[in-house]
JSON list of C-alpha atoms in Angstrom, two decimals:
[
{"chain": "A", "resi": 1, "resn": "UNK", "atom": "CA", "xyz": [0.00, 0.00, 0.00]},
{"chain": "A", "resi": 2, "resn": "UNK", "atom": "CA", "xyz": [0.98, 3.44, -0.57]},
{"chain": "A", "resi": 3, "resn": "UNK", "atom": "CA", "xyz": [2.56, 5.26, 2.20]},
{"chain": "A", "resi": 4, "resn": "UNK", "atom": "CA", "xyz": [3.53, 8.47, 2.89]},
{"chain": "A", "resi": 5, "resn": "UNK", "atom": "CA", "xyz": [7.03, 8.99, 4.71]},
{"chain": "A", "resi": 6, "resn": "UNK", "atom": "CA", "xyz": [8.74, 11.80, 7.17]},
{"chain": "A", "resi": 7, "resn": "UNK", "atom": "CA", "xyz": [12.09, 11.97, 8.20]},
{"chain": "A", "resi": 8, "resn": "UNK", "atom": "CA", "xyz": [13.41, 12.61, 10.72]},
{"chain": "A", "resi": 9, "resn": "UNK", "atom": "CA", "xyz": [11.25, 10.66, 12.94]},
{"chain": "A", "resi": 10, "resn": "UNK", "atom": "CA", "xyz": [12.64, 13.06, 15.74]},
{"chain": "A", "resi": 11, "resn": "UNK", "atom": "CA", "xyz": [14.64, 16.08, 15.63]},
{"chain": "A", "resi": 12, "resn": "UNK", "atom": "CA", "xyz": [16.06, 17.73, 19.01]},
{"chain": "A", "resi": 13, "resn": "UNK", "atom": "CA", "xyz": [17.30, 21.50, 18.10]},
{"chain": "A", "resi": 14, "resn": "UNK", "atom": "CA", "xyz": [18.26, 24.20, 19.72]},
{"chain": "A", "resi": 15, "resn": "UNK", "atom": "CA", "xyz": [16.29, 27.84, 19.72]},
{"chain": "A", "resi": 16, "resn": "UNK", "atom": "CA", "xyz": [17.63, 29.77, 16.79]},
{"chain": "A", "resi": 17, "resn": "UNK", "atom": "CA", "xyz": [18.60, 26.96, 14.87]},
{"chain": "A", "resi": 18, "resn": "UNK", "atom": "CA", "xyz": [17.24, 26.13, 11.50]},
{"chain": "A", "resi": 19, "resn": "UNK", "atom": "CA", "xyz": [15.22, 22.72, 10.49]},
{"chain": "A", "resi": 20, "resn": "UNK", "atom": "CA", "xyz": [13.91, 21.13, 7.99]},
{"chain": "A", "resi": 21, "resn": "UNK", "atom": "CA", "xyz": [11.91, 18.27, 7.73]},
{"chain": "A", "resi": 22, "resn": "UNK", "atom": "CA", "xyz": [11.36, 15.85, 4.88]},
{"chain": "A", "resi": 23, "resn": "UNK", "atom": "CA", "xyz": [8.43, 14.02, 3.49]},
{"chain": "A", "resi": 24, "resn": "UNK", "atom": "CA", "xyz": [7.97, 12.28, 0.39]},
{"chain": "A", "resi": 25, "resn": "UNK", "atom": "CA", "xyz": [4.64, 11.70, -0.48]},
{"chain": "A", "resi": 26, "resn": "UNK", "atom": "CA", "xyz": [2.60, 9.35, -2.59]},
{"chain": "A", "resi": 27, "resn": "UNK", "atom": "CA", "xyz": [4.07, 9.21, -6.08]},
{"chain": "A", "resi": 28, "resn": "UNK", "atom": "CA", "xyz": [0.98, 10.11, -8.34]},
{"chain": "A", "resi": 29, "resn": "UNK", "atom": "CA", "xyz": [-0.62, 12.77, -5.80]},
{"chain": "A", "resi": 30, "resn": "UNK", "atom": "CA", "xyz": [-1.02, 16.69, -6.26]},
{"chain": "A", "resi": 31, "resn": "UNK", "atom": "CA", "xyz": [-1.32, 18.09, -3.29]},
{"chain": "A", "resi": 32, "resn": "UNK", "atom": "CA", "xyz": [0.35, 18.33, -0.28]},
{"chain": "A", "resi": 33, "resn": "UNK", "atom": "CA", "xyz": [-0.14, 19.75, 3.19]},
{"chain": "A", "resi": 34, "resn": "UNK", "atom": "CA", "xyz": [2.04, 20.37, 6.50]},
{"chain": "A", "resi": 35, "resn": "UNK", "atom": "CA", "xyz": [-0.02, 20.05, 9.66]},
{"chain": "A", "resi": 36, "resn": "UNK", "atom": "CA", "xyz": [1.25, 20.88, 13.20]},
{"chain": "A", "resi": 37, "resn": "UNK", "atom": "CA", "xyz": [0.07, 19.53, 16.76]},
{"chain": "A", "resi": 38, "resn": "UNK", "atom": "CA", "xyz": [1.57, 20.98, 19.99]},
{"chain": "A", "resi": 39, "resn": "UNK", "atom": "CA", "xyz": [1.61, 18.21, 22.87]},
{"chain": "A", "resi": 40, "resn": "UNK", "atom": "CA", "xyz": [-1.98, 17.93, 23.75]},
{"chain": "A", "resi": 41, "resn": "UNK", "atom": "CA", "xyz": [-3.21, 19.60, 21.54]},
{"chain": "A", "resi": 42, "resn": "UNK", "atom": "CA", "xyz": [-5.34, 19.57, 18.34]},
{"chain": "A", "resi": 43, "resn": "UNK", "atom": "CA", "xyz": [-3.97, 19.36, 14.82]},
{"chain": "A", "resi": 44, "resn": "UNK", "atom": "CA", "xyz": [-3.53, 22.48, 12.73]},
{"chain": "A", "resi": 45, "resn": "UNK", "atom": "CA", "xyz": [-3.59, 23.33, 9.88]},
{"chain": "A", "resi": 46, "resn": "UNK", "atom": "CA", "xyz": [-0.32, 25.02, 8.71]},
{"chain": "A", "resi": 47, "resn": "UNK", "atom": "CA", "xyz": [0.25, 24.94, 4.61]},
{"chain": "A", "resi": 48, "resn": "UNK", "atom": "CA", "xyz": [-0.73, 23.32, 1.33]},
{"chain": "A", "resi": 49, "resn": "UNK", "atom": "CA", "xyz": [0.96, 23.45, -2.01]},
{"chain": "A", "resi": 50, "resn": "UNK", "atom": "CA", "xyz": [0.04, 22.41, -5.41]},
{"chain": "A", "resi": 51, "resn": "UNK", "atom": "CA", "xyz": [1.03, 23.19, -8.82]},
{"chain": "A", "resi": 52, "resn": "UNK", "atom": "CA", "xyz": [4.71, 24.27, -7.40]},
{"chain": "A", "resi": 53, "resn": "UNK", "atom": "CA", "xyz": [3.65, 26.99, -5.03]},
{"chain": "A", "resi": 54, "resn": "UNK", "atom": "CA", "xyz": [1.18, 27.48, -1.61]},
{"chain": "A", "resi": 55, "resn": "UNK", "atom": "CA", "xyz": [-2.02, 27.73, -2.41]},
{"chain": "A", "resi": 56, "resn": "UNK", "atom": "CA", "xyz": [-3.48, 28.21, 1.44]},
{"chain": "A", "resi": 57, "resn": "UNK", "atom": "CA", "xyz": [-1.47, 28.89, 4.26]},
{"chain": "A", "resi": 58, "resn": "UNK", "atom": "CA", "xyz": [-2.76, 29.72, 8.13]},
{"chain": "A", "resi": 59, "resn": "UNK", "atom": "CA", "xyz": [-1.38, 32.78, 10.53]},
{"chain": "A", "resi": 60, "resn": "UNK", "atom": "CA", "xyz": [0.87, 30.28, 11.94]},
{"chain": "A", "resi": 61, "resn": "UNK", "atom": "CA", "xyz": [2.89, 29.68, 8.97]},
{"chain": "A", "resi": 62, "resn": "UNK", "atom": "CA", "xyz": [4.76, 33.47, 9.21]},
{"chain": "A", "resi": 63, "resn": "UNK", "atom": "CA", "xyz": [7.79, 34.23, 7.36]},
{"chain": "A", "resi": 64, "resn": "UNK", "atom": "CA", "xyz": [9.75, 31.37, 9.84]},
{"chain": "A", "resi": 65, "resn": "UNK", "atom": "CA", "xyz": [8.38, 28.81, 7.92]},
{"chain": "A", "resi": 66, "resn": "UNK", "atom": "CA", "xyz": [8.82, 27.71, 4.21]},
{"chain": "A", "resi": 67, "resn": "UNK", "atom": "CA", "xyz": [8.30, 24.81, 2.00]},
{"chain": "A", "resi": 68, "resn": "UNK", "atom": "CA", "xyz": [9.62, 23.86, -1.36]},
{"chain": "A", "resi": 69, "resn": "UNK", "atom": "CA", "xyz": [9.51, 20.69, -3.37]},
{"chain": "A", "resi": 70, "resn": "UNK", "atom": "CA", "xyz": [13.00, 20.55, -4.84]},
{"chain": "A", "resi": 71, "resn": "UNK", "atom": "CA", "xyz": [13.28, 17.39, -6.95]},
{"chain": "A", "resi": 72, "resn": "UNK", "atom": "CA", "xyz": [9.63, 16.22, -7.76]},
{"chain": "A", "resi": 73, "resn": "UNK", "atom": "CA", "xyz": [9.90, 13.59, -4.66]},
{"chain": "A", "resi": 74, "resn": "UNK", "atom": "CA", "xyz": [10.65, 15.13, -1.46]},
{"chain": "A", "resi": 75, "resn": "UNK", "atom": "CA", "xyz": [7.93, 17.91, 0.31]},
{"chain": "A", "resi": 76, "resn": "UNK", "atom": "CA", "xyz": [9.80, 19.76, 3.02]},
{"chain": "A", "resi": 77, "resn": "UNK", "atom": "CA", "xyz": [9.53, 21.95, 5.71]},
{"chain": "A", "resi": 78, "resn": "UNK", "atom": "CA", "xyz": [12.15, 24.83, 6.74]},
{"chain": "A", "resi": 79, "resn": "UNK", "atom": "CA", "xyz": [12.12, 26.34, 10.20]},
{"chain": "A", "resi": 80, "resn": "UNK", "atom": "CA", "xyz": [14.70, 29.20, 9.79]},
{"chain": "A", "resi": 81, "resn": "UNK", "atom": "CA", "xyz": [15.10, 30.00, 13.24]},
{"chain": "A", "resi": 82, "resn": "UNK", "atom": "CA", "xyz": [13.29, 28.06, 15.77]},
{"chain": "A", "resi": 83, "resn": "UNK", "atom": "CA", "xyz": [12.06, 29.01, 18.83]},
{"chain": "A", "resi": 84, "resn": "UNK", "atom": "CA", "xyz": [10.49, 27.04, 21.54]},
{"chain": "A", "resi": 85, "resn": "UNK", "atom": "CA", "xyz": [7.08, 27.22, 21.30]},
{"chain": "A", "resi": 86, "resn": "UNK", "atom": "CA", "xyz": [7.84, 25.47, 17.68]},
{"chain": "A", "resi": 87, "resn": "UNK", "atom": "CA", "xyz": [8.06, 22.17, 19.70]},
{"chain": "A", "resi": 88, "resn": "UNK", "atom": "CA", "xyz": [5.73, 20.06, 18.33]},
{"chain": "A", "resi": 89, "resn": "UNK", "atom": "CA", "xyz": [4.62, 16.70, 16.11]},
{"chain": "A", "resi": 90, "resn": "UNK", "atom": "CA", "xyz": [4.60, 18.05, 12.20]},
{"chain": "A", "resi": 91, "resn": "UNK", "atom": "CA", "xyz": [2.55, 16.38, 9.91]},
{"chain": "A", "resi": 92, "resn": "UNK", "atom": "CA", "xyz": [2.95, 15.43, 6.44]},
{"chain": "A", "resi": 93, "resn": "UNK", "atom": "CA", "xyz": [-0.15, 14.79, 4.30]},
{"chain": "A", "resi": 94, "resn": "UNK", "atom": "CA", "xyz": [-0.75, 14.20, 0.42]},
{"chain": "A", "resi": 95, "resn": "UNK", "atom": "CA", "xyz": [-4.13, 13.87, -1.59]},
{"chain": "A", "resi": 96, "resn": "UNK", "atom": "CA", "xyz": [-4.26, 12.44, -5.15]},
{"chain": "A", "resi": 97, "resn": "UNK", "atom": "CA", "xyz": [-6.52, 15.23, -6.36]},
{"chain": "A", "resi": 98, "resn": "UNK", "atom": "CA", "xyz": [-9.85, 17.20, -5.00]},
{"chain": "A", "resi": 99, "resn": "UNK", "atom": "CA", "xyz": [-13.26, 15.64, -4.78]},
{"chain": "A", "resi": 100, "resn": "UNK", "atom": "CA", "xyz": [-12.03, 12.38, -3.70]},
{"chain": "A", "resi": 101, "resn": "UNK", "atom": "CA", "xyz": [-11.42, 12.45, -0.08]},
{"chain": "A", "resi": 102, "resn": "UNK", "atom": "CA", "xyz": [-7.80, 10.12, -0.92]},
{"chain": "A", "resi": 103, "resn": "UNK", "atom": "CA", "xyz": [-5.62, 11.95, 2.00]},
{"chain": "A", "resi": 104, "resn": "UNK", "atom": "CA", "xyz": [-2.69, 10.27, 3.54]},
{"chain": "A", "resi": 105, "resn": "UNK", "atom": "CA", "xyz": [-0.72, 11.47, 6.47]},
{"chain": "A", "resi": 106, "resn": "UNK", "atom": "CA", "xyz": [2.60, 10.36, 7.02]},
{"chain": "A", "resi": 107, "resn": "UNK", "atom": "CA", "xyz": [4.07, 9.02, 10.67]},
{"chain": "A", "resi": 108, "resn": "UNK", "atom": "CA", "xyz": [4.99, 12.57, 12.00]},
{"chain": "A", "resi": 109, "resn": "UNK", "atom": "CA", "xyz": [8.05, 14.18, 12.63]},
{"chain": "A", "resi": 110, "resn": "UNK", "atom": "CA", "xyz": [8.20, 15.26, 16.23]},
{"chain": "A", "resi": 111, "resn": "UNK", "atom": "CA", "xyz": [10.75, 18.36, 16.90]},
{"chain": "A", "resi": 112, "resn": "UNK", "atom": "CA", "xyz": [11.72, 19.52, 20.66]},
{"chain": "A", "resi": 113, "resn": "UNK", "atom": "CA", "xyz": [13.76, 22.53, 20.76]},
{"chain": "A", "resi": 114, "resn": "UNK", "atom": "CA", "xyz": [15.24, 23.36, 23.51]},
{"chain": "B", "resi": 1, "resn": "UNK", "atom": "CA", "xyz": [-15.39, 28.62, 7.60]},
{"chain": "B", "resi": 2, "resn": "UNK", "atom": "CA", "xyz": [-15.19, 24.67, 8.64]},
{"chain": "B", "resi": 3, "resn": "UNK", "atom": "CA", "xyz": [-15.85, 23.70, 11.86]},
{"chain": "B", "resi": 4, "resn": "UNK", "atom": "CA", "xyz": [-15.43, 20.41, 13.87]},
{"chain": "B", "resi": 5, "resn": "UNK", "atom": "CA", "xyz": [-16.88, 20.48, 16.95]},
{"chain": "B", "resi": 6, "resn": "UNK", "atom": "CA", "xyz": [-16.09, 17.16, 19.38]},
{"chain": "B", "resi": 7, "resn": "UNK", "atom": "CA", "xyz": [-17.53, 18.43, 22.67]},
{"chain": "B", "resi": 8, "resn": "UNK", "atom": "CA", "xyz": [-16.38, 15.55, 24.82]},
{"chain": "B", "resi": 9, "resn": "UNK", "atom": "CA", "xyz": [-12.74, 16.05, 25.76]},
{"chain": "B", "resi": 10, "resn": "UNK", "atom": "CA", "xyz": [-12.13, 13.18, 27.88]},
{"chain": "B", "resi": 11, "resn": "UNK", "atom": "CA", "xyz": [-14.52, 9.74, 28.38]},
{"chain": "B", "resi": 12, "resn": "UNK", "atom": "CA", "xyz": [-13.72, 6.64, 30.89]},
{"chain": "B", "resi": 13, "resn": "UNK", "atom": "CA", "xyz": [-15.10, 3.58, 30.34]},
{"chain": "B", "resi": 14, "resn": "UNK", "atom": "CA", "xyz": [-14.94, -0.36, 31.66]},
{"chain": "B", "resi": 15, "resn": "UNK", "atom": "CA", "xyz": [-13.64, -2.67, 28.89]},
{"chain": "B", "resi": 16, "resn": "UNK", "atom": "CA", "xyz": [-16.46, -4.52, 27.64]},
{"chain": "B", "resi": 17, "resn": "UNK", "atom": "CA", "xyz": [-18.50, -1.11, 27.44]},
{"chain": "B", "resi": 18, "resn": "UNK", "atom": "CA", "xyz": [-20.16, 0.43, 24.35]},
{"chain": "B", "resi": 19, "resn": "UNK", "atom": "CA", "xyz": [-18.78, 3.87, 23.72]},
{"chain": "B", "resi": 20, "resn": "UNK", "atom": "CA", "xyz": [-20.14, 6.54, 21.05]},
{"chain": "B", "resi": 21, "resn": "UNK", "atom": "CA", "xyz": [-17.89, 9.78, 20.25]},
{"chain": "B", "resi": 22, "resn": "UNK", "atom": "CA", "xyz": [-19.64, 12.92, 19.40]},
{"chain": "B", "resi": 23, "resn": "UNK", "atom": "CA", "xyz": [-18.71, 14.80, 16.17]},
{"chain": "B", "resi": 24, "resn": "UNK", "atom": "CA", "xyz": [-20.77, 17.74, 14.98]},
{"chain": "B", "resi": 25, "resn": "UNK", "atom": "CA", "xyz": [-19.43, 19.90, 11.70]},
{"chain": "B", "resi": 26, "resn": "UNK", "atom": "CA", "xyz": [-20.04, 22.98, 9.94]},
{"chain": "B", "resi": 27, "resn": "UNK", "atom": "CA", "xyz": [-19.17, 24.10, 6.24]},
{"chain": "B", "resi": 28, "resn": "UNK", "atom": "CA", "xyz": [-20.89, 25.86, 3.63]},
{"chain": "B", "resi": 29, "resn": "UNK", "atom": "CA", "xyz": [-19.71, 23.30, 0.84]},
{"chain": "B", "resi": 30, "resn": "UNK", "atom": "CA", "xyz": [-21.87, 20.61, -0.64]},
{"chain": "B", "resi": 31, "resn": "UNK", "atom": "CA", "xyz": [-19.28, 18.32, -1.06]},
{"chain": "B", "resi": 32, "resn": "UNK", "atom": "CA", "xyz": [-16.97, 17.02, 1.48]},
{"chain": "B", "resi": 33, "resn": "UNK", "atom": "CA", "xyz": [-15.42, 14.57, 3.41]},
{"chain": "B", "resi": 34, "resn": "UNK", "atom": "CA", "xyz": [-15.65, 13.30, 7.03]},
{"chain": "B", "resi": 35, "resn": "UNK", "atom": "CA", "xyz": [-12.72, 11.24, 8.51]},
{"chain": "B", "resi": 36, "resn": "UNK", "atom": "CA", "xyz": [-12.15, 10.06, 12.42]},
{"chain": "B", "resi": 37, "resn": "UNK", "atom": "CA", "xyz": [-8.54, 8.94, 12.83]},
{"chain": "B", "resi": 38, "resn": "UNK", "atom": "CA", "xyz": [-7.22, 7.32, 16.07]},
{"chain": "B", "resi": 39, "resn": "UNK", "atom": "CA", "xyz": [-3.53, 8.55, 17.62]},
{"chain": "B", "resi": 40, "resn": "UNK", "atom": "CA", "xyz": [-2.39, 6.56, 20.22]},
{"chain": "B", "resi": 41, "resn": "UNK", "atom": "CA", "xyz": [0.21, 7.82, 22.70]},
{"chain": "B", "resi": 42, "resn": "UNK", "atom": "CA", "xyz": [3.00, 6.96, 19.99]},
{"chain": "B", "resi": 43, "resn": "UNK", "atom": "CA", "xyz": [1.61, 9.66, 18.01]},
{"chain": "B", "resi": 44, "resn": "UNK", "atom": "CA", "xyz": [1.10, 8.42, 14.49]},
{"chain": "B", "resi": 45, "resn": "UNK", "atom": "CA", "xyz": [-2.32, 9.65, 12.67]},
{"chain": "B", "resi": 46, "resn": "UNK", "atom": "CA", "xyz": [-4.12, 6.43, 12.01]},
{"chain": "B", "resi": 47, "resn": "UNK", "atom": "CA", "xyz": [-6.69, 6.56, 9.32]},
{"chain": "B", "resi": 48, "resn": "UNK", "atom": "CA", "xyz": [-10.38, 4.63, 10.76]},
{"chain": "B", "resi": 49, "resn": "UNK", "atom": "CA", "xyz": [-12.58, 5.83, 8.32]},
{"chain": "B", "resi": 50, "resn": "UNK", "atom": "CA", "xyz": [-13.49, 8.78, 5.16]},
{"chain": "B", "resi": 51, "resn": "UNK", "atom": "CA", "xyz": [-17.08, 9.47, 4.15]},
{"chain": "B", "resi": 52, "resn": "UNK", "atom": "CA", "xyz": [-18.20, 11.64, 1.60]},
{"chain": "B", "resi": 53, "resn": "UNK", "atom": "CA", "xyz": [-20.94, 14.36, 1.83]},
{"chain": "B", "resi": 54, "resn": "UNK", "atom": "CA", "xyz": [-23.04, 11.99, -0.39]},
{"chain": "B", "resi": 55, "resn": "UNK", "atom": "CA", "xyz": [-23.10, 9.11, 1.11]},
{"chain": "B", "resi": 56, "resn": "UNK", "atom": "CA", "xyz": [-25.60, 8.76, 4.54]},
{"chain": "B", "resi": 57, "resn": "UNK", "atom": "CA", "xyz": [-25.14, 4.74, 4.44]},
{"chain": "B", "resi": 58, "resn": "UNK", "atom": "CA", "xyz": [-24.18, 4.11, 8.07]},
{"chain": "B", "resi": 59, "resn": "UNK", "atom": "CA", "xyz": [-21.26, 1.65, 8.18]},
{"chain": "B", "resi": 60, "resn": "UNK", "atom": "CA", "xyz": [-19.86, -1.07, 10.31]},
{"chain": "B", "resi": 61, "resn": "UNK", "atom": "CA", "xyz": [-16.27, -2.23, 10.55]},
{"chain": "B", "resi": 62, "resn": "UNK", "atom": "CA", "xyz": [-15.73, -5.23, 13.45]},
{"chain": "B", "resi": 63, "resn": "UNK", "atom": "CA", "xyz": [-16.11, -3.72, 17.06]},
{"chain": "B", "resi": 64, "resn": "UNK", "atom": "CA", "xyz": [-16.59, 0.24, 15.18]},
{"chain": "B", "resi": 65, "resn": "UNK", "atom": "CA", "xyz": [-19.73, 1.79, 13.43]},
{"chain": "B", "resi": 66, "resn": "UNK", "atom": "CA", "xyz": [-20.40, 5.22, 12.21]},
{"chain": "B", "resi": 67, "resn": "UNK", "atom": "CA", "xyz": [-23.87, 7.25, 12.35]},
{"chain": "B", "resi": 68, "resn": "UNK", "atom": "CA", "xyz": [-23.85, 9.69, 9.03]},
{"chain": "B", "resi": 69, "resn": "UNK", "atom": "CA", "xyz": [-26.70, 12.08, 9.48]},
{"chain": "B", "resi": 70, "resn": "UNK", "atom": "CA", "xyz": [-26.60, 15.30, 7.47]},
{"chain": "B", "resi": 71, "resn": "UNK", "atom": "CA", "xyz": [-30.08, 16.41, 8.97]},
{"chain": "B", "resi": 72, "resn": "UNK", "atom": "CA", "xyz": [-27.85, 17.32, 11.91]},
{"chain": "B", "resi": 73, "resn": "UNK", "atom": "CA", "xyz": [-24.17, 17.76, 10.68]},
{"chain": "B", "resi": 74, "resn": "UNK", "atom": "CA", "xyz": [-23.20, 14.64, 12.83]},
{"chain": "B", "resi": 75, "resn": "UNK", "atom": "CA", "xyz": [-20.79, 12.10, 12.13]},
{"chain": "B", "resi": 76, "resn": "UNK", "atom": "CA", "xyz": [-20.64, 9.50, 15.37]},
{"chain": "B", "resi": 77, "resn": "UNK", "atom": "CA", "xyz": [-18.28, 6.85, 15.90]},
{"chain": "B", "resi": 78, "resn": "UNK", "atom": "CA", "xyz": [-18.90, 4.18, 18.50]},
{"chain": "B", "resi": 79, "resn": "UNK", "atom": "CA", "xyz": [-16.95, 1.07, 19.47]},
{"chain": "B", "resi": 80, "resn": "UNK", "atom": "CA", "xyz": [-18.58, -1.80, 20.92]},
{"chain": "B", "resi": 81, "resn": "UNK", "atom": "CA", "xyz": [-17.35, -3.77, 23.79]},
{"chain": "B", "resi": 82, "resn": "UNK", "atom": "CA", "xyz": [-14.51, -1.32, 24.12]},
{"chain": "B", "resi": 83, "resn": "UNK", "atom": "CA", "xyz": [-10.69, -3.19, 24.72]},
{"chain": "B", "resi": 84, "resn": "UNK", "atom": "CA", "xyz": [-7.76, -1.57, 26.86]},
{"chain": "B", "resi": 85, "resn": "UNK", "atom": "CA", "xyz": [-6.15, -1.20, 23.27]},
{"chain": "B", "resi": 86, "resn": "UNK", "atom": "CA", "xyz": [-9.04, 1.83, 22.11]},
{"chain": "B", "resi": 87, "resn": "UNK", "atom": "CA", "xyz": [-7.45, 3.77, 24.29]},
{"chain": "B", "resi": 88, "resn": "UNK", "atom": "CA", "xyz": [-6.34, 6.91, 22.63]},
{"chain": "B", "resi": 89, "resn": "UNK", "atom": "CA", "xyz": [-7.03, 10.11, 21.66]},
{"chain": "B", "resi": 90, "resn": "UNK", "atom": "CA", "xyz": [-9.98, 10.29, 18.10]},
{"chain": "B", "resi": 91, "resn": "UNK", "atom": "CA", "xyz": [-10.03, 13.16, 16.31]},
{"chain": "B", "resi": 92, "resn": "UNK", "atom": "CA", "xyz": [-12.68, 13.81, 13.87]},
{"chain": "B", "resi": 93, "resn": "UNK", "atom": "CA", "xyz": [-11.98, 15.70, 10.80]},
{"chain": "B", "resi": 94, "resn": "UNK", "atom": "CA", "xyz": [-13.69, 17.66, 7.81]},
{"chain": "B", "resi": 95, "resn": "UNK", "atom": "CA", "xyz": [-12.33, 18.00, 4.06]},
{"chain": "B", "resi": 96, "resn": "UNK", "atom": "CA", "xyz": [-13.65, 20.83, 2.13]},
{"chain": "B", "resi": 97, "resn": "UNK", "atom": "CA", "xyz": [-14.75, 19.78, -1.62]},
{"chain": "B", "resi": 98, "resn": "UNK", "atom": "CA", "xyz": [-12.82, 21.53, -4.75]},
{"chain": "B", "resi": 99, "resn": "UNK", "atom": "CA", "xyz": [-9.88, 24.27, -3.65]},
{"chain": "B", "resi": 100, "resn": "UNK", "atom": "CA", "xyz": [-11.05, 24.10, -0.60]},
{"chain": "B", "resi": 101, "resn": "UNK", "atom": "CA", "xyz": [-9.52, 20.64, 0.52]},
{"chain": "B", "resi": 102, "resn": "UNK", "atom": "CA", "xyz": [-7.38, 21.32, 3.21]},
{"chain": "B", "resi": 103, "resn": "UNK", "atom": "CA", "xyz": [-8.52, 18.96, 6.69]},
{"chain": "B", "resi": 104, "resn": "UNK", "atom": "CA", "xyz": [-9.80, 20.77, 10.20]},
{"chain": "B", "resi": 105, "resn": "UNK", "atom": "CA", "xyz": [-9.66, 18.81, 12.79]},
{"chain": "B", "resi": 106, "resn": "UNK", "atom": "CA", "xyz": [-11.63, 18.81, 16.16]},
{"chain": "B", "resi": 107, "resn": "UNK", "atom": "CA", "xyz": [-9.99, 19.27, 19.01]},
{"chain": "B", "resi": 108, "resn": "UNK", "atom": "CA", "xyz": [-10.17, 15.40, 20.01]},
{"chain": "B", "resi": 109, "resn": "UNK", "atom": "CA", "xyz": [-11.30, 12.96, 22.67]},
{"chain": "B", "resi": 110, "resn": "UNK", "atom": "CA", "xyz": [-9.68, 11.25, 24.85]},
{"chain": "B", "resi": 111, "resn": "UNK", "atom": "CA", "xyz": [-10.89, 7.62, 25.32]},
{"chain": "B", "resi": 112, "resn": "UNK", "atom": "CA", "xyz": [-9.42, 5.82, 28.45]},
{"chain": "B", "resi": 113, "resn": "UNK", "atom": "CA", "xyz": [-10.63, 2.05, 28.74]},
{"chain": "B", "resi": 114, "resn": "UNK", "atom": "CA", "xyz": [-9.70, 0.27, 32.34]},
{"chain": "B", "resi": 115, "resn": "UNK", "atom": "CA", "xyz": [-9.36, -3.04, 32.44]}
]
């Protein structure tokens, strides 16, 4: 079965550092999504991105956060400078196209910076 | 504007008990989707069930059914005779149809089953 996969599974960085995180989502899907959930918390919304660019993004995604898709394959997520309250479990999520409900999240990449 | 809408936060039951989880949405769209995924304390999204906009049939998978009614923008899950291993946090979640297909989430319940 298709599967979509993060790396790294966990990241431990320190404030003011940069991160990225990596996802490579299901081969023959469109769109693509970054979702964040704070320890106890609900999960949010952050980004998606079809067609080569972001086509929604929330207030939480401010000018810290970017994505790209550099080679076709690989979704990721740059934190430029984190701070703490970035701590969290980010989620990686694909859909093969609109009107079809086909969504996939991928394990999670949980990042604690200290 | 979507809105999920899980008003329990935290429900304790006896294994062996019936439990139903409450999910109530909101959107303006005539198409969408409704999903309830499980996370259990290792974290990992796992997928139960999607059901579009169009589809009321009420379903049944083993020890889990869902209750579809549009009439009052609920989507139900409930887990007969409920095993240590349901316990875990369910989120229910609503898709948008067309460009509007990103996922909200409710805020989630958390399902404790005792032995």
């Amino acid at each position: 079965e298709p599967e979509v996969t993060q790396t790294p599974s966990h990241q431990v960085t320190q404030m003011g550092q940069e991160v990225i995180l990596r996802c490579v989502p299901i081969s023959n899907h469109l769109y693509f999504y970054w979702y964040r959930q704070i320890l106890g918390q609900k999960v949010e919304f952050l980004v998606s991105f079809y067609n080569n660019e972001i086509s929604e993004k929330s207030e939480i995604f401010d000018d810290q956060f970017s994505v790209e898709r550099p080679d076709g394959s690989n979704f990721t997520l740059k934190i430029r400078s984190t701070k703490l309250e970035d701590s969290a479990m980010y989620f990686c999520a694909s859909l093969a196209e609109t009107n079809t409900g086909e969504l996939f999240f991928g394990e999670g990449s949980r990042l604690t910076v200290l | 504007a979507q809105k999920v809408t899980q008003a329990q936060t935290e429900i304790s039951v006896v294994e062996k008990e019936d439990v139903t989880l409450d999910c109530v949405y909101e959107t303006r769209d005539t198409t969408y989707y409704l999903f309830w995924y499980k996370q259990p304390p290792s974290g990992e999204l796992v997928f139960l069930i999607r059901r579009n906009s169009f589809d009321e049939q009420n379903e049944i998978s083993g020890r889990y059914s869902w209750n579809f009614q549009k009439s009052t923008s609920s989507f139900n899950f409930t887990i007969t005779a409920s095993q240590v291993v349901d316990s875990a946090v369910y989120f229910c979640a609503l898709m948008g149809g067309g460009a509007n297909s990103k996922l909200t989430f409710g805020k989630g319940i958390t399902l404790s089953v005792r032995p």
